[in-house]
Amino acid sequence: MSVAELQQLTRRRGGPRAKGGTPDNKAALIFLGPWLVGVVALTIGPLIASLYLAFTNYNLLQDPKFVGLDNFVRMFSDDRLHHSLRVTFVYVLVGVPGQLIVALALAILLDSGMRGLTFYRSAFYLPSLLGSSVAIAVLWRLIFGGEGLFNSVLGFLGVQTHTSWIANPGTSLWTIIVLHIWTFGSPMVIFLAGLRQIPRELYEAASTDGAGTWRTFTSITLPLLTPIIFFNLVLAIINSFQAFTQAFVVSGGTGGPSDSTLFYTLYLYQEGFGSFRMGYASALAWLLVVIVGAFTAINFWASKYWVHYDD
């Protein structure tokens, strides 16, 4: 069939071009309409509004007053902001690798052919669904309280203590990091899917050559899994910078004790809805966008040195 005949047949059957030779996109626009309205009303609109408010002095009660770059200049002398950044960076730099290591280890264990895979996969995924909830955060306060489950376990092991790990500035952040690592379910499922895509012939060949477990992992599993690791890493970093509920509930919204759990998002919330400095809070939100964008760009730049694709 010639090209001319194919084009004529396409027009006759109501192909991509309607009468007059113009694209018929009405159906696509109808189906995309709700999504477009949502993007404009819930995403683009608030983004533009927050960008404008970042250059204003706005307290939610009076009209915004344009102040130029004052909100951004103030960040250089804001000690609580600097402290919240340190707390958040510790949370990200420790929690993200810890979560991915646990997720990968359990994915490898589940991929080894153990019975009841469907049950264990669902059970291990459950923390990811519940970990960001208020109920789990409240439960975490009870577990690491002075008379909580953690101290009871230590007492059973012979270590008697009534320390409230949540109320101790030296340990409160680490309890939230443990909570973050505990929500390993989502990256674990993605790792498990990636492991299922690795050809079994490679493991059989390695076993024939006498390669041990560690050599097989470092020479086959890890290199072929680097695209999945990269994907989970980017998502985990973005989600960690946005963490809010755990710190808010565990600290009662204060970031205490002694600002040890003052996450960046919690400080942003305090400035916007606690002190009614919505203009400054908007500027903080855009600083967070820049930080997350910078980390993501660095990851994409560095990926060419350690991520291995099939091609």
PDB file of C-alpha atoms in Angstrom:
ATOM      1  CA  MET A   1       0.000   0.000   0.000  1.00  0.00           C
ATOM      2  CA  SER A   2       1.360   3.390  -1.000  1.00  0.00           C
ATOM      3  CA  VAL A   3       1.669   6.367   1.346  1.00  0.00           C
ATOM      4  CA  ALA A   4      -1.093   8.220  -0.508  1.00  0.00           C
ATOM      5  CA  GLU A   5      -3.490   5.292  -0.125  1.00  0.00           C
ATOM      6  CA  LEU A   6      -2.655   4.969   3.574  1.00  0.00           C
ATOM      7  CA  GLN A   7      -3.331   8.683   4.189  1.00  0.00           C
ATOM      8  CA  GLN A   8      -6.634   8.473   2.286  1.00  0.00           C
ATOM      9  CA  LEU A   9      -7.678   5.415   4.319  1.00  0.00           C
ATOM     10  CA  THR A  10      -6.782   7.184   7.564  1.00  0.00           C
ATOM     11  CA  ARG A  11      -8.899  10.227   6.694  1.00  0.00           C
ATOM     12  CA  ARG A  12     -11.784   7.976   5.686  1.00  0.00           C
ATOM     13  CA  ARG A  13     -11.712   6.177   9.071  1.00  0.00           C
ATOM     14  CA  GLY A  14     -11.591   9.415  11.040  1.00  0.00           C
ATOM     15  CA  GLY A  15      -7.857   9.453  11.769  1.00  0.00           C
ATOM     16  CA  PRO A  16      -5.854  12.115  13.585  1.00  0.00           C
ATOM     17  CA  ARG A  17      -6.999  14.832  11.204  1.00  0.00           C
ATOM     18  CA  ALA A  18     -10.601  15.886  10.849  1.00  0.00           C
ATOM     19  CA  LYS A  19     -12.303  17.819   8.095  1.00  0.00           C
ATOM     20  CA  GLY A  20     -10.271  20.692   6.762  1.00  0.00           C
ATOM     21  CA  GLY A  21      -6.992  18.991   7.729  1.00  0.00           C
ATOM     22  CA  THR A  22      -6.922  20.313  11.327  1.00  0.00           C
ATOM     23  CA  PRO A  23      -6.166  18.061  14.319  1.00  0.00           C
ATOM     24  CA  ASP A  24      -9.210  16.791  16.191  1.00  0.00           C
ATOM     25  CA  ASN A  25      -8.166  17.289  19.830  1.00  0.00           C
ATOM     26  CA  LYS A  26     -11.596  17.865  21.342  1.00  0.00           C
ATOM     27  CA  ALA A  27     -11.783  14.467  23.017  1.00  0.00           C
ATOM     28  CA  ALA A  28      -8.289  14.820  24.455  1.00  0.00           C
ATOM     29  CA  LEU A  29      -9.054  18.283  25.822  1.00  0.00           C
ATOM     30  CA  ILE A  30     -12.276  17.030  27.427  1.00  0.00           C
ATOM     31  CA  PHE A  31     -10.465  14.243  29.261  1.00  0.00           C
ATOM     32  CA  LEU A  32      -7.518  16.494  30.171  1.00  0.00           C
ATOM     33  CA  GLY A  33      -9.814  19.291  31.339  1.00  0.00           C
ATOM     34  CA  PRO A  34     -10.134  18.223  35.021  1.00  0.00           C
ATOM     35  CA  TRP A  35      -6.388  17.648  35.239  1.00  0.00           C
ATOM     36  CA  LEU A  36      -5.596  21.036  33.673  1.00  0.00           C
ATOM     37  CA  VAL A  37      -7.988  22.778  36.081  1.00  0.00           C
ATOM     38  CA  GLY A  38      -6.333  20.990  39.009  1.00  0.00           C
ATOM     39  CA  VAL A  39      -2.823  21.893  37.865  1.00  0.00           C
ATOM     40  CA  VAL A  40      -3.705  25.570  37.432  1.00  0.00           C
ATOM     41  CA  ALA A  41      -5.807  25.905  40.602  1.00  0.00           C
ATOM     42  CA  LEU A  42      -3.821  23.660  42.967  1.00  0.00           C
ATOM     43  CA  THR A  43      -0.246  23.848  41.676  1.00  0.00           C
ATOM     44  CA  ILE A  44       0.618  26.690  39.316  1.00  0.00           C
ATOM     45  CA  GLY A  45      -1.639  29.248  41.020  1.00  0.00           C
ATOM     46  CA  PRO A  46      -0.292  28.653  44.560  1.00  0.00           C
ATOM     47  CA  LEU A  47       3.278  28.581  43.217  1.00  0.00           C
ATOM     48  CA  ILE A  48       2.894  32.011  41.627  1.00  0.00           C
ATOM     49  CA  ALA A  49       1.145  33.354  44.727  1.00  0.00           C
ATOM     50  CA  SER A  50       3.867  32.077  47.078  1.00  0.00           C
ATOM     51  CA  LEU A  51       6.570  33.525  44.824  1.00  0.00           C
ATOM     52  CA  TYR A  52       4.905  36.923  45.045  1.00  0.00           C
ATOM     53  CA  LEU A  53       4.411  36.655  48.816  1.00  0.00           C
ATOM     54  CA  ALA A  54       8.113  35.795  49.233  1.00  0.00           C
ATOM     55  CA  PHE A  55       8.872  39.440  48.394  1.00  0.00           C
ATOM     56  CA  THR A  56       6.273  40.874  50.754  1.00  0.00           C
ATOM     57  CA  ASN A  57       5.517  41.398  54.417  1.00  0.00           C
ATOM     58  CA  TYR A  58       2.265  39.521  54.938  1.00  0.00           C
ATOM     59  CA  ASN A  59       0.636  38.468  58.210  1.00  0.00           C
ATOM     60  CA  LEU A  60      -2.596  36.885  56.870  1.00  0.00           C
ATOM     61  CA  LEU A  61      -4.663  39.736  58.341  1.00  0.00           C
ATOM     62  CA  GLN A  62      -3.501  42.740  56.326  1.00  0.00           C
ATOM     63  CA  ASP A  63      -2.725  43.242  52.678  1.00  0.00           C
ATOM     64  CA  PRO A  64       0.772  42.140  51.580  1.00  0.00           C
ATOM     65  CA  LYS A  65       3.358  44.929  51.574  1.00  0.00           C
ATOM     66  CA  PHE A  66       6.174  44.636  49.056  1.00  0.00           C
ATOM     67  CA  VAL A  67       9.596  44.592  50.778  1.00  0.00           C
ATOM     68  CA  GLY A  68      11.857  43.382  47.958  1.00  0.00           C
ATOM     69  CA  LEU A  69      14.635  41.013  49.010  1.00  0.00           C
ATOM     70  CA  ASP A  70      14.305  41.674  52.745  1.00  0.00           C
ATOM     71  CA  ASN A  71      12.966  38.194  53.502  1.00  0.00           C
ATOM     72  CA  PHE A  72      15.878  36.538  51.733  1.00  0.00           C
ATOM     73  CA  VAL A  73      18.450  38.836  53.360  1.00  0.00           C
ATOM     74  CA  ARG A  74      17.002  37.989  56.757  1.00  0.00           C
ATOM     75  CA  MET A  75      17.851  34.325  56.215  1.00  0.00           C
ATOM     76  CA  PHE A  76      21.575  35.024  56.589  1.00  0.00           C
ATOM     77  CA  SER A  77      21.103  36.180  60.204  1.00  0.00           C
ATOM     78  CA  ASP A  78      18.370  33.737  61.244  1.00  0.00           C
ATOM     79  CA  ASP A  79      20.020  31.384  63.728  1.00  0.00           C
ATOM     80  CA  ARG A  80      16.948  29.129  64.071  1.00  0.00           C
ATOM     81  CA  LEU A  81      16.871  28.718  60.303  1.00  0.00           C
ATOM     82  CA  HIS A  82      20.515  27.662  60.297  1.00  0.00           C
ATOM     83  CA  HIS A  83      19.838  25.205  63.119  1.00  0.00           C
ATOM     84  CA  SER A  84      16.815  23.742  61.318  1.00  0.00           C
ATOM     85  CA  LEU A  85      18.965  23.217  58.234  1.00  0.00           C
ATOM     86  CA  ARG A  86      21.556  21.330  60.292  1.00  0.00           C
ATOM     87  CA  VAL A  87      18.877  19.121  61.847  1.00  0.00           C
ATOM     88  CA  THR A  88      17.304  18.428  58.462  1.00  0.00           C
ATOM     89  CA  PHE A  89      20.624  17.630  56.800  1.00  0.00           C
ATOM     90  CA  VAL A  90      21.478  15.131  59.556  1.00  0.00           C
ATOM     91  CA  TYR A  91      18.063  13.558  59.116  1.00  0.00           C
ATOM     92  CA  VAL A  92      18.526  13.261  55.339  1.00  0.00           C
ATOM     93  CA  LEU A  93      22.189  12.206  55.290  1.00  0.00           C
ATOM     94  CA  VAL A  94      21.683   9.492  57.912  1.00  0.00           C
ATOM     95  CA  GLY A  95      18.075   8.441  57.366  1.00  0.00           C
ATOM     96  CA  VAL A  96      18.107   8.064  53.578  1.00  0.00           C
ATOM     97  CA  PRO A  97      21.130   5.695  53.338  1.00  0.00           C
ATOM     98  CA  GLY A  98      19.890   3.759  56.354  1.00  0.00           C
ATOM     99  CA  GLN A  99      16.446   3.295  54.849  1.00  0.00           C
ATOM    100  CA  LEU A 100      17.801   2.217  51.459  1.00  0.00           C
ATOM    101  CA  ILE A 101      20.263  -0.255  53.006  1.00  0.00           C
ATOM    102  CA  VAL A 102      17.523  -1.915  55.071  1.00  0.00           C
ATOM    103  CA  ALA A 103      15.156  -1.938  52.085  1.00  0.00           C
ATOM    104  CA  LEU A 104      17.761  -3.539  49.813  1.00  0.00           C
ATOM    105  CA  ALA A 105      18.746  -6.134  52.410  1.00  0.00           C
ATOM    106  CA  LEU A 106      15.144  -7.220  52.941  1.00  0.00           C
ATOM    107  CA  ALA A 107      14.468  -7.228  49.194  1.00  0.00           C
ATOM    108  CA  ILE A 108      17.398  -9.594  48.669  1.00  0.00           C
ATOM    109  CA  LEU A 109      16.123 -11.786  51.508  1.00  0.00           C
ATOM    110  CA  LEU A 110      12.624 -11.936  49.988  1.00  0.00           C
ATOM    111  CA  ASP A 111      14.076 -12.619  46.545  1.00  0.00           C
ATOM    112  CA  SER A 112      15.934 -15.668  47.810  1.00  0.00           C
ATOM    113  CA  GLY A 113      12.831 -17.811  47.335  1.00  0.00           C
ATOM    114  CA  MET A 114      11.357 -17.873  50.835  1.00  0.00           C
ATOM    115  CA  ARG A 115       7.817 -19.118  51.278  1.00  0.00           C
ATOM    116  CA  GLY A 116       4.933 -16.728  51.814  1.00  0.00           C
ATOM    117  CA  LEU A 117       6.507 -14.014  49.670  1.00  0.00           C
ATOM    118  CA  THR A 118       3.193 -12.236  49.064  1.00  0.00           C
ATOM    119  CA  PHE A 119       2.431 -12.044  52.789  1.00  0.00           C
ATOM    120  CA  TYR A 120       5.885 -10.767  53.763  1.00  0.00           C
ATOM    121  CA  ARG A 121       5.910  -8.257  50.917  1.00  0.00           C
ATOM    122  CA  SER A 122       2.590  -6.828  52.110  1.00  0.00           C
ATOM    123  CA  ALA A 123       3.637  -6.868  55.757  1.00  0.00           C
ATOM    124  CA  PHE A 124       6.921  -5.091  55.088  1.00  0.00           C
ATOM    125  CA  TYR A 125       5.195  -2.539  52.859  1.00  0.00           C
ATOM    126  CA  LEU A 126       2.720  -1.618  55.589  1.00  0.00           C
ATOM    127  CA  PRO A 127       5.121   0.725  57.484  1.00  0.00           C
ATOM    128  CA  SER A 128       5.419   2.919  54.387  1.00  0.00           C
ATOM    129  CA  LEU A 129       1.663   3.422  54.423  1.00  0.00           C
ATOM    130  CA  LEU A 130       1.500   4.182  58.152  1.00  0.00           C
ATOM    131  CA  GLY A 131       4.874   5.775  58.893  1.00  0.00           C
ATOM    132  CA  SER A 132       3.822   9.341  58.050  1.00  0.00           C
ATOM    133  CA  SER A 133       0.537   9.153  59.938  1.00  0.00           C
ATOM    134  CA  VAL A 134      -0.215  11.005  63.139  1.00  0.00           C
ATOM    135  CA  ALA A 135      -1.169   7.765  64.905  1.00  0.00           C
ATOM    136  CA  ILE A 136       2.246   6.183  64.311  1.00  0.00           C
ATOM    137  CA  ALA A 137       4.009   9.355  65.443  1.00  0.00           C
ATOM    138  CA  VAL A 138       1.983   9.313  68.673  1.00  0.00           C
ATOM    139  CA  LEU A 139       2.803   5.627  69.099  1.00  0.00           C
ATOM    140  CA  TRP A 140       6.485   6.455  68.591  1.00  0.00           C
ATOM    141  CA  ARG A 141       6.314   8.924  71.495  1.00  0.00           C
ATOM    142  CA  LEU A 142       4.959   6.173  73.703  1.00  0.00           C
ATOM    143  CA  ILE A 143       7.517   3.600  72.579  1.00  0.00           C
ATOM    144  CA  PHE A 144      10.498   5.854  73.346  1.00  0.00           C
ATOM    145  CA  GLY A 145       9.015   7.488  76.434  1.00  0.00           C
ATOM    146  CA  GLY A 146      10.346   6.986  79.935  1.00  0.00           C
ATOM    147  CA  GLU A 147       8.092   3.986  80.576  1.00  0.00           C
ATOM    148  CA  GLY A 148       7.822   2.961  76.941  1.00  0.00           C
ATOM    149  CA  LEU A 149       8.373  -0.297  75.126  1.00  0.00           C
ATOM    150  CA  PHE A 150      11.984   0.475  74.235  1.00  0.00           C
ATOM    151  CA  ASN A 151      12.993   0.844  77.893  1.00  0.00           C
ATOM    152  CA  SER A 152      11.029  -2.307  78.731  1.00  0.00           C
ATOM    153  CA  VAL A 153      13.040  -4.246  76.156  1.00  0.00           C
ATOM    154  CA  LEU A 154      16.265  -2.808  77.565  1.00  0.00           C
ATOM    155  CA  GLY A 155      15.150  -3.830  81.051  1.00  0.00           C
ATOM    156  CA  PHE A 156      14.473  -7.374  79.825  1.00  0.00           C
ATOM    157  CA  LEU A 157      18.055  -7.421  78.495  1.00  0.00           C
ATOM    158  CA  GLY A 158      19.385  -6.277  81.851  1.00  0.00           C
ATOM    159  CA  VAL A 159      19.757  -2.544  81.149  1.00  0.00           C
ATOM    160  CA  GLN A 160      17.598  -0.631  83.606  1.00  0.00           C
ATOM    161  CA  THR A 161      16.781   2.916  82.509  1.00  0.00           C
ATOM    162  CA  HIS A 162      13.879   5.326  82.691  1.00  0.00           C
ATOM    163  CA  THR A 163      15.300   7.809  80.214  1.00  0.00           C
ATOM    164  CA  SER A 164      12.772   9.418  77.899  1.00  0.00           C
ATOM    165  CA  TRP A 165      14.550   9.168  74.578  1.00  0.00           C
ATOM    166  CA  ILE A 166      12.081  11.605  73.045  1.00  0.00           C
ATOM    167  CA  ALA A 167      12.672  14.231  75.736  1.00  0.00           C
ATOM    168  CA  ASN A 168      16.476  13.973  75.556  1.00  0.00           C
ATOM    169  CA  PRO A 169      18.010  16.528  73.127  1.00  0.00           C
ATOM    170  CA  GLY A 170      20.841  14.119  72.359  1.00  0.00           C
ATOM    171  CA  THR A 171      18.603  11.240  71.258  1.00  0.00           C
ATOM    172  CA  SER A 172      15.265  12.736  70.169  1.00  0.00           C
ATOM    173  CA  LEU A 173      16.331  13.288  66.541  1.00  0.00           C
ATOM    174  CA  TRP A 174      17.682   9.746  66.307  1.00  0.00           C
ATOM    175  CA  THR A 175      14.332   8.286  67.353  1.00  0.00           C
ATOM    176  CA  ILE A 176      12.735  10.076  64.386  1.00  0.00           C
ATOM    177  CA  ILE A 177      15.525   8.824  62.116  1.00  0.00           C
ATOM    178  CA  VAL A 178      14.737   5.281  63.296  1.00  0.00           C
ATOM    179  CA  LEU A 179      11.089   5.923  62.434  1.00  0.00           C
ATOM    180  CA  HIS A 180      12.147   7.059  58.963  1.00  0.00           C
ATOM    181  CA  ILE A 181      14.297   3.967  58.415  1.00  0.00           C
ATOM    182  CA  TRP A 182      11.381   1.816  59.594  1.00  0.00           C
ATOM    183  CA  THR A 183       9.296   3.052  56.645  1.00  0.00           C
ATOM    184  CA  PHE A 184      11.385   1.028  54.194  1.00  0.00           C
ATOM    185  CA  GLY A 185       8.451  -0.687  52.487  1.00  0.00           C
ATOM    186  CA  SER A 186       8.117   1.404  49.340  1.00  0.00           C
ATOM    187  CA  PRO A 187      11.798   1.282  48.241  1.00  0.00           C
ATOM    188  CA  MET A 188      11.914  -2.385  49.256  1.00  0.00           C
ATOM    189  CA  VAL A 189       9.116  -3.279  46.819  1.00  0.00           C
ATOM    190  CA  ILE A 190      10.875  -1.349  44.043  1.00  0.00           C
ATOM    191  CA  PHE A 191      14.174  -3.097  44.834  1.00  0.00           C
ATOM    192  CA  LEU A 192      12.396  -6.444  44.767  1.00  0.00           C
ATOM    193  CA  ALA A 193      10.970  -5.678  41.322  1.00  0.00           C
ATOM    194  CA  GLY A 194      14.452  -4.751  40.108  1.00  0.00           C
ATOM    195  CA  LEU A 195      15.971  -7.939  41.490  1.00  0.00           C
ATOM    196  CA  ARG A 196      13.382  -9.989  39.619  1.00  0.00           C
ATOM    197  CA  GLN A 197      14.610  -8.454  36.349  1.00  0.00           C
ATOM    198  CA  ILE A 198      18.204  -9.658  36.760  1.00  0.00           C
ATOM    199  CA  PRO A 199      18.770 -12.749  34.578  1.00  0.00           C
ATOM    200  CA  ARG A 200      19.297 -15.881  36.669  1.00  0.00           C
ATOM    201  CA  GLU A 201      21.823 -17.124  34.131  1.00  0.00           C
ATOM    202  CA  LEU A 202      24.305 -14.562  35.450  1.00  0.00           C
ATOM    203  CA  TYR A 203      24.107 -16.011  38.963  1.00  0.00           C
ATOM    204  CA  GLU A 204      24.458 -19.540  37.624  1.00  0.00           C
ATOM    205  CA  ALA A 205      27.555 -18.544  35.655  1.00  0.00           C
ATOM    206  CA  ALA A 206      29.048 -16.831  38.716  1.00  0.00           C
ATOM    207  CA  SER A 207      28.377 -19.917  40.827  1.00  0.00           C
ATOM    208  CA  THR A 208      30.044 -22.091  38.217  1.00  0.00           C
ATOM    209  CA  ASP A 209      33.112 -19.838  38.296  1.00  0.00           C
ATOM    210  CA  GLY A 210      33.281 -20.206  42.079  1.00  0.00           C
ATOM    211  CA  ALA A 211      32.171 -16.695  43.004  1.00  0.00           C
ATOM    212  CA  GLY A 212      31.044 -16.314  46.599  1.00  0.00           C
ATOM    213  CA  THR A 213      27.991 -14.504  47.919  1.00  0.00           C
ATOM    214  CA  TRP A 214      29.737 -11.163  48.430  1.00  0.00           C
ATOM    215  CA  ARG A 215      31.507 -11.301  45.067  1.00  0.00           C
ATOM    216  CA  THR A 216      28.232 -12.139  43.325  1.00  0.00           C
ATOM    217  CA  PHE A 217      26.519  -9.232  45.060  1.00  0.00           C
ATOM    218  CA  THR A 218      29.210  -6.670  44.219  1.00  0.00           C
ATOM    219  CA  SER A 219      29.838  -7.875  40.650  1.00  0.00           C
ATOM    220  CA  ILE A 220      26.314  -8.719  39.472  1.00  0.00           C
ATOM    221  CA  THR A 221      23.498  -7.612  41.768  1.00  0.00           C
ATOM    222  CA  LEU A 222      24.760  -4.177  42.732  1.00  0.00           C
ATOM    223  CA  PRO A 223      25.860  -2.954  39.259  1.00  0.00           C
ATOM    224  CA  LEU A 224      22.656  -4.137  37.571  1.00  0.00           C
ATOM    225  CA  LEU A 225      20.588  -2.608  40.344  1.00  0.00           C
ATOM    226  CA  THR A 226      22.159   0.867  40.206  1.00  0.00           C
ATOM    227  CA  PRO A 227      19.307   2.413  38.129  1.00  0.00           C
ATOM    228  CA  ILE A 228      16.830   1.273  40.790  1.00  0.00           C
ATOM    229  CA  ILE A 229      19.105   2.546  43.557  1.00  0.00           C
ATOM    230  CA  PHE A 230      19.335   5.906  41.810  1.00  0.00           C
ATOM    231  CA  PHE A 231      15.543   6.100  41.440  1.00  0.00           C
ATOM    232  CA  ASN A 232      14.944   5.268  45.112  1.00  0.00           C
ATOM    233  CA  LEU A 233      17.699   7.654  46.191  1.00  0.00           C
ATOM    234  CA  VAL A 234      16.198  10.652  44.397  1.00  0.00           C
ATOM    235  CA  LEU A 235      12.694   9.953  45.720  1.00  0.00           C
ATOM    236  CA  ALA A 236      13.948   9.314  49.259  1.00  0.00           C
ATOM    237  CA  ILE A 237      15.902  12.592  49.388  1.00  0.00           C
ATOM    238  CA  ILE A 238      12.944  14.618  48.137  1.00  0.00           C
ATOM    239  CA  ASN A 239      10.563  12.965  50.614  1.00  0.00           C
ATOM    240  CA  SER A 240      13.011  13.373  53.512  1.00  0.00           C
ATOM    241  CA  PHE A 241      13.378  17.106  52.989  1.00  0.00           C
ATOM    242  CA  GLN A 242       9.582  17.361  53.117  1.00  0.00           C
ATOM    243  CA  ALA A 243       9.234  15.389  56.371  1.00  0.00           C
ATOM    244  CA  PHE A 244       6.945  17.191  58.791  1.00  0.00           C
ATOM    245  CA  THR A 245       4.370  15.048  60.597  1.00  0.00           C
ATOM    246  CA  GLN A 246       6.819  12.972  62.637  1.00  0.00           C
ATOM    247  CA  ALA A 247       8.695  15.970  64.052  1.00  0.00           C
ATOM    248  CA  PHE A 248       5.505  17.953  64.635  1.00  0.00           C
ATOM    249  CA  VAL A 249       3.762  15.213  66.616  1.00  0.00           C
ATOM    250  CA  VAL A 250       6.789  13.927  68.509  1.00  0.00           C
ATOM    251  CA  SER A 251       7.807  17.433  69.626  1.00  0.00           C
ATOM    252  CA  GLY A 252       4.283  18.759  70.075  1.00  0.00           C
ATOM    253  CA  GLY A 253       4.866  21.274  67.302  1.00  0.00           C
ATOM    254  CA  THR A 254       7.744  22.998  69.092  1.00  0.00           C
ATOM    255  CA  GLY A 255      10.734  21.237  67.533  1.00  0.00           C
ATOM    256  CA  GLY A 256      11.973  20.456  71.018  1.00  0.00           C
ATOM    257  CA  PRO A 257      13.577  19.541  73.209  1.00  0.00           C
ATOM    258  CA  SER A 258      15.992  22.434  72.673  1.00  0.00           C
ATOM    259  CA  ASP A 259      15.119  22.553  68.958  1.00  0.00           C
ATOM    260  CA  SER A 260      16.701  19.116  68.479  1.00  0.00           C
ATOM    261  CA  THR A 261      13.823  18.058  66.192  1.00  0.00           C
ATOM    262  CA  LEU A 262      13.314  21.425  64.508  1.00  0.00           C
ATOM    263  CA  PHE A 263      13.009  20.240  60.927  1.00  0.00           C
ATOM    264  CA  TYR A 264      13.085  22.831  58.164  1.00  0.00           C
ATOM    265  CA  THR A 265       9.437  22.239  57.291  1.00  0.00           C
ATOM    266  CA  LEU A 266       8.456  22.570  60.948  1.00  0.00           C
ATOM    267  CA  TYR A 267      10.275  25.893  61.234  1.00  0.00           C
ATOM    268  CA  LEU A 268       8.575  27.045  58.038  1.00  0.00           C
ATOM    269  CA  TYR A 269       5.221  26.116  59.571  1.00  0.00           C
ATOM    270  CA  GLN A 270       6.017  27.988  62.780  1.00  0.00           C
ATOM    271  CA  GLU A 271       6.939  31.129  60.879  1.00  0.00           C
ATOM    272  CA  GLY A 272       3.870  31.035  58.653  1.00  0.00           C
ATOM    273  CA  PHE A 273       1.100  29.828  60.935  1.00  0.00           C
ATOM    274  CA  GLY A 274       2.619  30.394  64.381  1.00  0.00           C
ATOM    275  CA  SER A 275       4.169  33.839  64.019  1.00  0.00           C
ATOM    276  CA  PHE A 276       1.996  34.864  61.017  1.00  0.00           C
ATOM    277  CA  ARG A 277       5.041  35.847  58.982  1.00  0.00           C
ATOM    278  CA  MET A 278       3.627  34.373  55.809  1.00  0.00           C
ATOM    279  CA  GLY A 279       5.896  36.406  53.540  1.00  0.00           C
ATOM    280  CA  TYR A 280       8.999  35.051  55.248  1.00  0.00           C
ATOM    281  CA  ALA A 281       7.515  31.535  55.251  1.00  0.00           C
ATOM    282  CA  SER A 282       6.970  31.786  51.493  1.00  0.00           C
ATOM    283  CA  ALA A 283      10.607  32.774  51.049  1.00  0.00           C
ATOM    284  CA  LEU A 284      11.619  29.768  53.165  1.00  0.00           C
ATOM    285  CA  ALA A 285       9.479  27.527  50.977  1.00  0.00           C
ATOM    286  CA  TRP A 286      11.277  28.720  47.857  1.00  0.00           C
ATOM    287  CA  LEU A 287      14.629  28.179  49.547  1.00  0.00           C
ATOM    288  CA  LEU A 288      13.518  24.587  50.161  1.00  0.00           C
ATOM    289  CA  VAL A 289      12.666  24.261  46.451  1.00  0.00           C
ATOM    290  CA  VAL A 290      16.186  25.440  45.589  1.00  0.00           C
ATOM    291  CA  ILE A 291      17.798  23.014  48.067  1.00  0.00           C
ATOM    292  CA  VAL A 292      15.817  20.021  46.833  1.00  0.00           C
ATOM    293  CA  GLY A 293      16.465  21.022  43.214  1.00  0.00           C
ATOM    294  CA  ALA A 294      20.199  21.326  43.909  1.00  0.00           C
ATOM    295  CA  PHE A 295      20.375  17.881  45.536  1.00  0.00           C
ATOM    296  CA  THR A 296      18.415  16.367  42.647  1.00  0.00           C
ATOM    297  CA  ALA A 297      20.650  18.025  40.051  1.00  0.00           C
ATOM    298  CA  ILE A 298      23.779  16.791  41.859  1.00  0.00           C
ATOM    299  CA  ASN A 299      22.396  13.263  41.906  1.00  0.00           C
ATOM    300  CA  PHE A 300      21.668  13.345  38.181  1.00  0.00           C
ATOM    301  CA  TRP A 301      25.125  14.742  37.458  1.00  0.00           C
ATOM    302  CA  ALA A 302      26.874  12.146  39.612  1.00  0.00           C
ATOM    303  CA  SER A 303      24.756   9.281  38.277  1.00  0.00           C
ATOM    304  CA  LYS A 304      26.846   9.065  35.092  1.00  0.00           C
ATOM    305  CA  TYR A 305      29.783   7.878  37.206  1.00  0.00           C
ATOM    306  CA  TRP A 306      28.058   5.042  39.057  1.00  0.00           C
ATOM    307  CA  VAL A 307      24.720   4.188  37.432  1.00  0.00           C
ATOM    308  CA  HIS A 308      25.016   1.443  34.805  1.00  0.00           C
ATOM    309  CA  TYR A 309      22.340   0.978  32.162  1.00  0.00           C
ATOM    310  CA  ASP A 310      21.956  -1.900  29.727  1.00  0.00           C
ATOM    311  CA  ASP A 311      23.119   0.198  26.789  1.00  0.00           C
TER     312      ASP A 311
END
